[in-house]
Amino acid sequence: MERAAVIVAIDGPSGTGKSSTSKAVAAQLGLSYLDTGAQYRAITWWMVNNGIDIDDPTAIAAVAGKPEIVSGTDPGHPTITVDGTDVAGPIRTQEVTSKVSAVSAVPEVRTRITELQRSLATSAEQGIVVEGRDIGTTVLPDADLKIFLTASPEARAARRSGELKGADVHATRAALIKRDAADSSRKASPLAKADDAVEVDTTDLTLAQVIECVVTLVEEKRAAAK
Ligand code: DC
């Protein structure tokens, strides 16, 4: 029997294992994968590179439509380009990380990026795992399955400092909390759990356990839809 394309939304704050989980689930189930945080980082990188004042939402809004952002959705090799330039590395710098919340709070930026996300999600023939902050609430409210990942601030900071190769855990924790507070309190589609999302607390789970949990939930949905 032909399998219908399944759309999975995975939201949650930083350091909950969203990216690793989403990529692995997509690869295991033969689905596409979209990292929406990378898109917001890419537009932030363009703003910084073009000398746009990050503290001026009007200036950001005026040029939000300019950069062409293209995401490759193969979970084994996700890519991101801005006007044809590969920015996978530059979007992970401390400078972009510290500015992305301000840029992504601008409604014109969100409208632009949300359009890109919807068009990628609806054109993924085998289905897609989309990870972010507002996927279940705003971008894809009709997703087949919505997951909201959480973890204690200590666990999230420890994971992030591991990724950043031994960065100071206390400083990482403070930066994470600041960014989450900004992402959760902004007016335009804040970080939030959708009412119909399944919440998974990953504090005491290994990555393998989180992946298995989400794969099982997707398979249950698919079986129920047959
Ligand atoms: O997942 P990440 O840390 O790479 O995301 C970077 C930033 O992008 C995050 O601090 C908030 C923003 N973001 C957003 O506003 N909406 C999304 N769907 C994904 C990310």
mmCIF file of C-alpha atoms and ligand atoms in Angstrom:
data_model
loop_
_atom_site.group_PDB
_atom_site.id
_atom_site.type_symbol
_atom_site.label_atom_id
_atom_site.label_comp_id
_atom_site.label_asym_id
_atom_site.label_seq_id
_atom_site.Cartn_x
_atom_site.Cartn_y
_atom_site.Cartn_z
ATOM 1 C CA MET A 1 0.000 0.000 0.000
ATOM 2 C CA GLU A 2 1.261 3.480 -0.913
ATOM 3 C CA ARG A 3 2.311 5.512 2.114
ATOM 4 C CA ALA A 4 0.909 9.030 2.335
ATOM 5 C CA ALA A 5 3.460 11.808 2.912
ATOM 6 C CA VAL A 6 3.717 12.413 6.619
ATOM 7 C CA ILE A 7 4.515 15.827 8.089
ATOM 8 C CA VAL A 8 6.235 15.848 11.486
ATOM 9 C CA ALA A 9 6.769 19.101 13.428
ATOM 10 C CA ILE A 10 9.452 19.080 16.135
ATOM 11 C CA ASP A 11 9.653 22.207 18.294
ATOM 12 C CA GLY A 12 11.411 23.177 21.498
ATOM 13 C CA PRO A 13 14.117 25.409 22.958
ATOM 14 C CA SER A 14 17.850 25.110 22.179
ATOM 15 C CA GLY A 15 19.832 22.209 23.529
ATOM 16 C CA THR A 16 16.964 19.726 23.727
ATOM 17 C CA GLY A 17 18.401 17.541 20.967
ATOM 18 C CA LYS A 18 15.995 18.815 18.296
ATOM 19 C CA SER A 19 18.428 18.780 15.378
ATOM 20 C CA SER A 20 20.074 15.439 16.115
ATOM 21 C CA THR A 21 16.694 13.833 16.749
ATOM 22 C CA SER A 22 14.986 15.346 13.708
ATOM 23 C CA LYS A 23 17.798 14.377 11.320
ATOM 24 C CA ALA A 24 17.987 10.807 12.622
ATOM 25 C CA VAL A 25 14.210 10.289 12.544
ATOM 26 C CA ALA A 26 14.012 11.619 8.977
ATOM 27 C CA ALA A 27 16.919 9.411 7.843
ATOM 28 C CA GLN A 28 15.486 6.324 9.506
ATOM 29 C CA LEU A 29 12.028 6.811 7.992
ATOM 30 C CA GLY A 30 13.133 7.995 4.541
ATOM 31 C CA LEU A 31 11.717 11.506 5.011
ATOM 32 C CA SER A 32 13.095 14.932 4.079
ATOM 33 C CA TYR A 33 14.432 17.200 6.825
ATOM 34 C CA LEU A 34 14.228 20.963 7.304
ATOM 35 C CA ASP A 35 16.188 22.938 9.918
ATOM 36 C CA THR A 36 14.217 26.186 10.191
ATOM 37 C CA GLY A 37 16.677 27.655 12.714
ATOM 38 C CA ALA A 38 19.314 27.490 9.958
ATOM 39 C CA GLN A 39 17.056 29.644 7.751
ATOM 40 C CA TYR A 40 16.733 32.305 10.462
ATOM 41 C CA ARG A 41 20.481 32.123 11.012
ATOM 42 C CA ALA A 42 21.044 32.511 7.248
ATOM 43 C CA ILE A 43 18.952 35.670 6.979
ATOM 44 C CA THR A 44 20.723 37.010 10.100
ATOM 45 C CA TRP A 45 24.110 36.276 8.504
ATOM 46 C CA TRP A 46 23.019 38.244 5.401
ATOM 47 C CA MET A 47 21.871 41.207 7.540
ATOM 48 C CA VAL A 48 25.213 41.292 9.398
ATOM 49 C CA ASN A 49 27.186 40.945 6.155
ATOM 50 C CA ASN A 50 25.275 43.778 4.541
ATOM 51 C CA GLY A 51 25.718 46.159 7.453
ATOM 52 C CA ILE A 52 22.034 46.267 8.451
ATOM 53 C CA ASP A 53 21.500 47.640 11.970
ATOM 54 C CA ILE A 54 20.219 44.639 13.957
ATOM 55 C CA ASP A 55 18.670 46.959 16.561
ATOM 56 C CA ASP A 56 16.469 48.607 13.925
ATOM 57 C CA PRO A 57 13.450 46.398 13.092
ATOM 58 C CA THR A 58 12.303 48.846 10.391
ATOM 59 C CA ALA A 59 15.633 48.548 8.577
ATOM 60 C CA ILE A 60 15.496 44.741 8.850
ATOM 61 C CA ALA A 61 11.889 44.647 7.605
ATOM 62 C CA ALA A 62 12.738 46.816 4.594
ATOM 63 C CA VAL A 63 15.269 44.287 3.243
ATOM 64 C CA ALA A 64 13.753 41.025 4.518
ATOM 65 C CA GLY A 65 12.751 40.011 0.985
ATOM 66 C CA LYS A 66 16.206 40.500 -0.545
ATOM 67 C CA PRO A 67 18.349 37.440 0.231
ATOM 68 C CA GLU A 68 17.595 34.211 -1.605
ATOM 69 C CA ILE A 69 17.761 31.388 0.931
ATOM 70 C CA VAL A 70 17.837 27.810 -0.324
ATOM 71 C CA SER A 71 17.705 24.779 1.980
ATOM 72 C CA GLY A 72 18.705 21.266 0.899
ATOM 73 C CA THR A 73 16.465 18.766 2.722
ATOM 74 C CA ASP A 74 18.446 15.513 2.601
ATOM 75 C CA PRO A 75 18.826 14.499 6.288
ATOM 76 C CA GLY A 76 22.187 12.883 5.486
ATOM 77 C CA HIS A 77 23.517 16.100 3.969
ATOM 78 C CA PRO A 78 21.422 19.172 4.835
ATOM 79 C CA THR A 79 22.645 22.313 3.076
ATOM 80 C CA ILE A 80 21.926 26.040 3.227
ATOM 81 C CA THR A 81 22.910 28.780 0.806
ATOM 82 C CA VAL A 82 22.305 32.529 0.643
ATOM 83 C CA ASP A 83 22.398 34.000 -2.869
ATOM 84 C CA GLY A 84 24.288 30.898 -3.937
ATOM 85 C CA THR A 85 26.933 31.029 -1.162
ATOM 86 C CA ASP A 86 27.279 28.044 1.172
ATOM 87 C CA VAL A 87 26.746 29.465 4.678
ATOM 88 C CA ALA A 88 26.535 26.234 6.699
ATOM 89 C CA GLY A 89 29.660 27.210 8.667
ATOM 90 C CA PRO A 90 29.265 31.001 9.035
ATOM 91 C CA ILE A 91 25.686 30.742 10.407
ATOM 92 C CA ARG A 92 27.000 28.925 13.510
ATOM 93 C CA THR A 93 29.325 31.704 14.701
ATOM 94 C CA GLN A 94 28.822 33.376 18.071
ATOM 95 C CA GLU A 95 28.041 36.648 16.300
ATOM 96 C CA VAL A 96 25.116 35.171 14.342
ATOM 97 C CA THR A 97 23.899 33.210 17.390
ATOM 98 C CA SER A 98 23.785 36.378 19.489
ATOM 99 C CA LYS A 99 21.839 38.320 16.830
ATOM 100 C CA VAL A 100 19.405 35.738 15.470
ATOM 101 C CA SER A 101 16.682 36.310 18.088
ATOM 102 C CA ALA A 102 16.424 40.011 17.222
ATOM 103 C CA VAL A 103 16.235 39.352 13.469
ATOM 104 C CA SER A 104 13.770 36.469 13.787
ATOM 105 C CA ALA A 105 11.421 38.589 15.913
ATOM 106 C CA VAL A 106 10.708 40.923 12.968
ATOM 107 C CA PRO A 107 7.285 39.997 11.478
ATOM 108 C CA GLU A 108 8.401 40.618 7.851
ATOM 109 C CA VAL A 109 11.271 38.164 8.351
ATOM 110 C CA ARG A 110 8.920 35.543 9.778
ATOM 111 C CA THR A 111 6.391 35.932 6.952
ATOM 112 C CA ARG A 112 9.138 35.485 4.375
ATOM 113 C CA ILE A 113 10.744 32.456 6.035
ATOM 114 C CA THR A 114 7.376 30.858 6.874
ATOM 115 C CA GLU A 115 6.428 30.953 3.174
ATOM 116 C CA LEU A 116 9.655 29.142 2.280
ATOM 117 C CA GLN A 117 9.017 26.540 4.969
ATOM 118 C CA ARG A 118 5.441 25.821 3.853
ATOM 119 C CA SER A 119 6.451 25.465 0.245
ATOM 120 C CA LEU A 120 9.256 23.008 1.110
ATOM 121 C CA ALA A 121 6.984 21.000 3.422
ATOM 122 C CA THR A 122 4.172 20.625 0.926
ATOM 123 C CA SER A 123 6.497 19.643 -1.922
ATOM 124 C CA ALA A 124 8.304 16.860 0.004
ATOM 125 C CA GLU A 125 6.900 13.778 -1.706
ATOM 126 C CA GLN A 126 7.869 11.232 0.937
ATOM 127 C CA GLY A 127 7.039 13.532 3.832
ATOM 128 C CA ILE A 128 9.255 15.701 6.009
ATOM 129 C CA VAL A 129 10.474 16.355 9.524
ATOM 130 C CA VAL A 130 10.517 20.115 10.196
ATOM 131 C CA GLU A 131 12.272 21.368 13.318
ATOM 132 C CA GLY A 132 11.983 24.809 14.889
ATOM 133 C CA ARG A 133 10.143 26.905 17.457
ATOM 134 C CA ASP A 134 6.732 27.656 15.904
ATOM 135 C CA ILE A 135 6.241 24.800 13.445
ATOM 136 C CA GLY A 136 3.335 23.093 15.242
ATOM 137 C CA THR A 137 1.647 26.350 16.253
ATOM 138 C CA THR A 138 2.060 28.555 13.182
ATOM 139 C CA VAL A 139 3.964 27.175 10.192
ATOM 140 C CA LEU A 140 2.289 23.768 9.866
ATOM 141 C CA PRO A 141 -0.704 23.707 12.218
ATOM 142 C CA ASP A 142 -2.097 20.668 10.323
ATOM 143 C CA ALA A 143 1.068 18.560 10.761
ATOM 144 C CA ASP A 144 0.312 14.844 11.226
ATOM 145 C CA LEU A 145 2.434 14.674 14.352
ATOM 146 C CA LYS A 146 3.702 17.440 16.642
ATOM 147 C CA ILE A 147 6.469 16.859 19.154
ATOM 148 C CA PHE A 148 7.648 19.389 21.746
ATOM 149 C CA LEU A 149 11.062 18.556 23.188
ATOM 150 C CA THR A 150 12.096 19.919 26.585
ATOM 151 C CA ALA A 151 15.028 19.417 28.987
ATOM 152 C CA SER A 152 16.278 21.072 32.156
ATOM 153 C CA PRO A 153 18.433 24.203 31.647
ATOM 154 C CA GLU A 154 21.406 22.299 33.136
ATOM 155 C CA ALA A 155 21.078 19.424 30.647
ATOM 156 C CA ARG A 156 20.644 21.837 27.735
ATOM 157 C CA ALA A 157 23.680 23.909 28.693
ATOM 158 C CA ALA A 158 25.810 20.782 29.179
ATOM 159 C CA ARG A 159 24.851 19.501 25.706
ATOM 160 C CA ARG A 160 25.515 22.842 24.046
ATOM 161 C CA SER A 161 28.916 23.290 25.707
ATOM 162 C CA GLY A 162 29.796 19.773 24.572
ATOM 163 C CA GLU A 163 28.897 20.791 21.000
ATOM 164 C CA LEU A 164 30.925 23.980 21.355
ATOM 165 C CA LYS A 165 33.936 21.894 22.448
ATOM 166 C CA GLY A 166 34.279 22.695 26.118
ATOM 167 C CA ALA A 167 32.763 26.194 26.229
ATOM 168 C CA ASP A 168 32.066 27.376 29.772
ATOM 169 C CA VAL A 169 28.847 25.699 30.977
ATOM 170 C CA HIS A 170 27.713 28.657 33.111
ATOM 171 C CA ALA A 171 28.153 31.163 30.290
ATOM 172 C CA THR A 172 26.424 28.796 27.852
ATOM 173 C CA ARG A 173 23.527 28.329 30.293
ATOM 174 C CA ALA A 174 23.107 32.095 30.676
ATOM 175 C CA ALA A 175 23.201 32.654 26.891
ATOM 176 C CA LEU A 176 20.682 29.854 26.276
ATOM 177 C CA ILE A 177 18.253 31.179 28.866
ATOM 178 C CA LYS A 178 18.520 34.686 27.411
ATOM 179 C CA ARG A 179 17.870 33.459 23.852
ATOM 180 C CA ASP A 180 14.930 31.230 24.919
ATOM 181 C CA ALA A 181 13.376 34.104 26.861
ATOM 182 C CA ALA A 182 13.628 36.347 23.787
ATOM 183 C CA ASP A 183 12.241 33.622 21.476
ATOM 184 C CA SER A 184 9.367 32.826 23.882
ATOM 185 C CA SER A 185 8.319 36.395 24.603
ATOM 186 C CA ARG A 186 8.358 37.915 21.103
ATOM 187 C CA LYS A 187 5.009 38.983 19.653
ATOM 188 C CA ALA A 188 5.220 37.211 16.287
ATOM 189 C CA SER A 189 4.812 33.420 16.591
ATOM 190 C CA PRO A 190 6.864 32.808 19.743
ATOM 191 C CA LEU A 191 8.422 29.525 20.824
ATOM 192 C CA ALA A 192 5.408 27.614 22.168
ATOM 193 C CA LYS A 193 4.009 24.119 22.548
ATOM 194 C CA ALA A 194 0.938 23.475 20.391
ATOM 195 C CA ASP A 195 -2.072 22.191 22.356
ATOM 196 C CA ASP A 196 -2.005 18.940 20.379
ATOM 197 C CA ALA A 197 1.777 18.367 20.615
ATOM 198 C CA VAL A 198 3.282 15.410 22.454
ATOM 199 C CA GLU A 199 5.783 16.697 25.028
ATOM 200 C CA VAL A 200 8.948 14.643 25.470
ATOM 201 C CA ASP A 201 11.248 15.590 28.374
ATOM 202 C CA THR A 202 14.714 14.531 27.213
ATOM 203 C CA THR A 203 16.600 15.428 30.423
ATOM 204 C CA ASP A 204 17.226 11.819 31.460
ATOM 205 C CA LEU A 205 17.041 10.190 28.030
ATOM 206 C CA THR A 206 19.874 9.315 25.679
ATOM 207 C CA LEU A 207 19.702 10.582 22.117
ATOM 208 C CA ALA A 208 18.983 7.010 20.954
ATOM 209 C CA GLN A 209 16.013 6.802 23.333
ATOM 210 C CA VAL A 210 14.567 10.109 22.104
ATOM 211 C CA ILE A 211 14.942 9.007 18.472
ATOM 212 C CA GLU A 212 13.258 5.673 19.194
ATOM 213 C CA CYS A 213 10.407 7.414 20.986
ATOM 214 C CA VAL A 214 9.735 9.786 18.064
ATOM 215 C CA VAL A 215 10.083 7.041 15.420
ATOM 216 C CA THR A 216 7.518 4.968 17.324
ATOM 217 C CA LEU A 217 5.116 7.922 17.490
ATOM 218 C CA VAL A 218 5.438 8.505 13.710
ATOM 219 C CA GLU A 219 4.879 4.824 12.972
ATOM 220 C CA GLU A 220 1.798 4.754 15.196
ATOM 221 C CA LYS A 221 0.389 7.751 13.310
ATOM 222 C CA ARG A 222 1.062 6.118 9.981
ATOM 223 C CA ALA A 223 -0.566 2.860 11.079
ATOM 224 C CA ALA A 224 -3.634 4.713 12.370
ATOM 225 C CA ALA A 225 -3.967 6.586 9.047
ATOM 226 C CA LYS A 226 -4.093 3.405 6.943
HETATM 227 O O1 DC B 1 17.486 26.135 16.313
HETATM 228 P P1 DC B 1 18.514 27.266 16.292
HETATM 229 O O2 DC B 1 19.176 27.500 17.620
HETATM 230 O O3 DC B 1 19.492 27.122 15.180
HETATM 231 O O4 DC B 1 17.645 28.569 15.972
HETATM 232 C C1 DC B 1 18.228 29.833 15.887
HETATM 233 C C2 DC B 1 17.209 30.920 16.213
HETATM 234 O O5 DC B 1 16.245 31.021 15.175
HETATM 235 C C3 DC B 1 16.419 30.769 17.500
HETATM 236 O O6 DC B 1 17.077 31.404 18.579
HETATM 237 C C4 DC B 1 15.118 31.427 17.204
HETATM 238 C C5 DC B 1 14.986 31.392 15.706
HETATM 239 N N1 DC B 1 13.983 30.441 15.228
HETATM 240 C C6 DC B 1 12.699 30.902 15.161
HETATM 241 O O7 DC B 1 12.425 32.024 15.555
HETATM 242 N N2 DC B 1 11.727 30.099 14.641
HETATM 243 C C7 DC B 1 12.012 28.854 14.224
HETATM 244 N N3 DC B 1 11.043 28.094 13.692
HETATM 245 C C8 DC B 1 13.335 28.373 14.309
HETATM 246 C C9 DC B 1 14.307 29.194 14.839
#
